Amino acid sequence: MVDFIRNLFSSFCRKQKTSHAPPAQALIPSPHIGCSEVTHRTVHVNGVNMHVAEKGSGPVVVLLHGFPELWYTWRHQINGLAELGYHVVAPDLRGYGDSSVPSGATSYSALHVVGDIVALIDSLGQEKVLLAAHDWGAIIAWHVCLFRPDKVKALVILSVPFGPRNPARKPIDYLRSTYGDDYYICRFQEPGVIEAEFKRLGTEVVLKKILTYRNPTPFFIPKEGWGSPDEQIPLPSWLSEDDIKYYVSKFEKTGFSGALNYYRALDITWELTEPWTGAQIKVPTKFIVGDLDITYNAPGAKDFIHKGGMKKFVTLLDEVVVMKGVGHFINEEKPTEITEHIDSFFKKF
């Protein structure tokens, strides 16, 4: 099966050489987080340029961010894990930050983004890495382990449990029938529509509204408007105005379309992954989620996580951690605890 997968992905996962440009020192607007030793460079992977942030030496840990995030989302774990003796690599995924932004949803299927990560691992000179991921990064990491388990020693997933493919229904049809047209993923589907709403509100307001969302109920963006550009949104203690400025600087450069294309490719991935219907993930795994996370409070999620459903598909699921009083952006909200959880699991390998 591994040989079959390798052959199938040959066009996506070719080894790419690292660019020879010397890494530049990090320019980060939050000096209190102590990221001065983080270096940045670009690697050419799977036909795109991928920006990566790195720090430390030792076993390689790759960190995958979600939406609307960047490598920067892992800033605390980059420092903490490097101090614990790891070589930490945190990329901007395609469509984000300083990485390439291919146009069109067809360039954001699971096959494409898994190809990016496998090529990144190869560019690091590694047969296998330790992999940790959050939100959309978690979905990508699940697919990496589904398609190429030979590339991952161990896996830590934040927020998003494994979602087995349902051959009877496409993802967007299911979400629309369950939550309606104003559900955020449904609102993201038509190119240009939600981008226009985000432009009306302004990048800063959009990012603040999403990053501070803490309600465990489903997330809706009403068609009649999602608030005012003048809306004042207080920040939690774990998210500073400097952090927001960094996010804003990158999303104003790229726009949101690249990031939104991951959602627009959900049905494309569903079609392409038909051969993996019912397939199991056989990589040692730790799953961590906040009890206020919208993913944890989705219909059926708790039963699936705690009553054997996920264990059936993730056969080497080692531990499930539910953090009390914690929302979706868990690695920023509880940085020290998440670093400790990642280290406690990875040091076994």
XYZ file of N, CA, C and O in Angstrom, residues 26 49 58 61 68 74 78 85 99 117 139 154 165 193 204 218 243 266 319 349:
80
model
N 14.735 36.919 11.852
C 13.323 37.229 11.984
C 13.115 38.705 12.296
O 13.862 39.301 13.050
N 6.775 28.144 -3.910
C 7.752 28.617 -2.941
C 7.108 28.658 -1.567
O 6.029 29.241 -1.395
N 18.238 19.433 16.677
C 17.797 18.193 17.289
C 16.756 17.525 16.425
O 16.689 17.783 15.210
N 10.775 18.883 14.237
C 9.335 19.029 14.464
C 8.796 20.006 13.424
O 9.279 21.139 13.320
N -7.451 31.781 10.333
C -6.622 32.571 9.420
C -5.281 32.834 10.115
O -5.123 33.835 10.816
N 2.547 29.790 15.745
C 3.332 28.851 16.548
C 4.501 29.525 17.263
O 5.403 28.834 17.755
N 7.590 27.504 18.892
C 8.903 27.543 18.243
C 9.976 27.786 19.289
O 10.997 27.076 19.350
N 15.254 21.278 22.891
C 16.159 20.440 22.118
C 15.628 19.919 20.798
O 16.089 18.880 20.308
N 4.493 32.640 1.417
C 4.529 31.514 0.488
C 3.750 31.863 -0.776
O 3.007 32.848 -0.821
N 3.959 19.323 1.901
C 4.554 18.953 3.186
C 5.547 17.814 3.015
O 6.623 17.817 3.635
N -6.149 19.165 9.500
C -6.744 18.414 8.386
C -5.657 17.955 7.419
O -5.654 16.811 6.948
N 5.516 10.625 14.730
C 4.432 10.778 15.696
C 3.700 12.073 15.386
O 4.252 12.990 14.770
N -13.938 9.865 5.630
C -14.685 10.217 4.422
C -16.012 9.467 4.390
O -16.070 8.252 4.553
N -17.324 36.630 -3.200
C -18.424 37.148 -2.389
C -17.948 37.480 -0.981
O -18.122 38.606 -0.504
N -8.192 44.152 9.481
C -8.003 44.109 10.927
C -9.268 43.651 11.641
O -9.218 42.798 12.543
N -22.123 26.981 16.533
C -21.672 27.156 15.148
C -21.432 28.622 14.788
O -22.084 29.533 15.321
N 0.536 41.504 17.671
C 0.252 40.246 16.977
C -0.714 40.491 15.820
O -0.503 40.002 14.699
N -12.878 21.516 -0.556
C -13.345 20.397 0.253
C -14.015 19.313 -0.593
O -13.748 18.116 -0.429
N -3.577 9.238 23.306
C -4.111 10.072 24.384
C -5.018 11.144 23.813
O -4.763 11.695 22.736
N 9.566 9.324 21.260
C 9.983 8.829 19.960
C 11.380 9.344 19.560
O 11.811 9.180 18.455
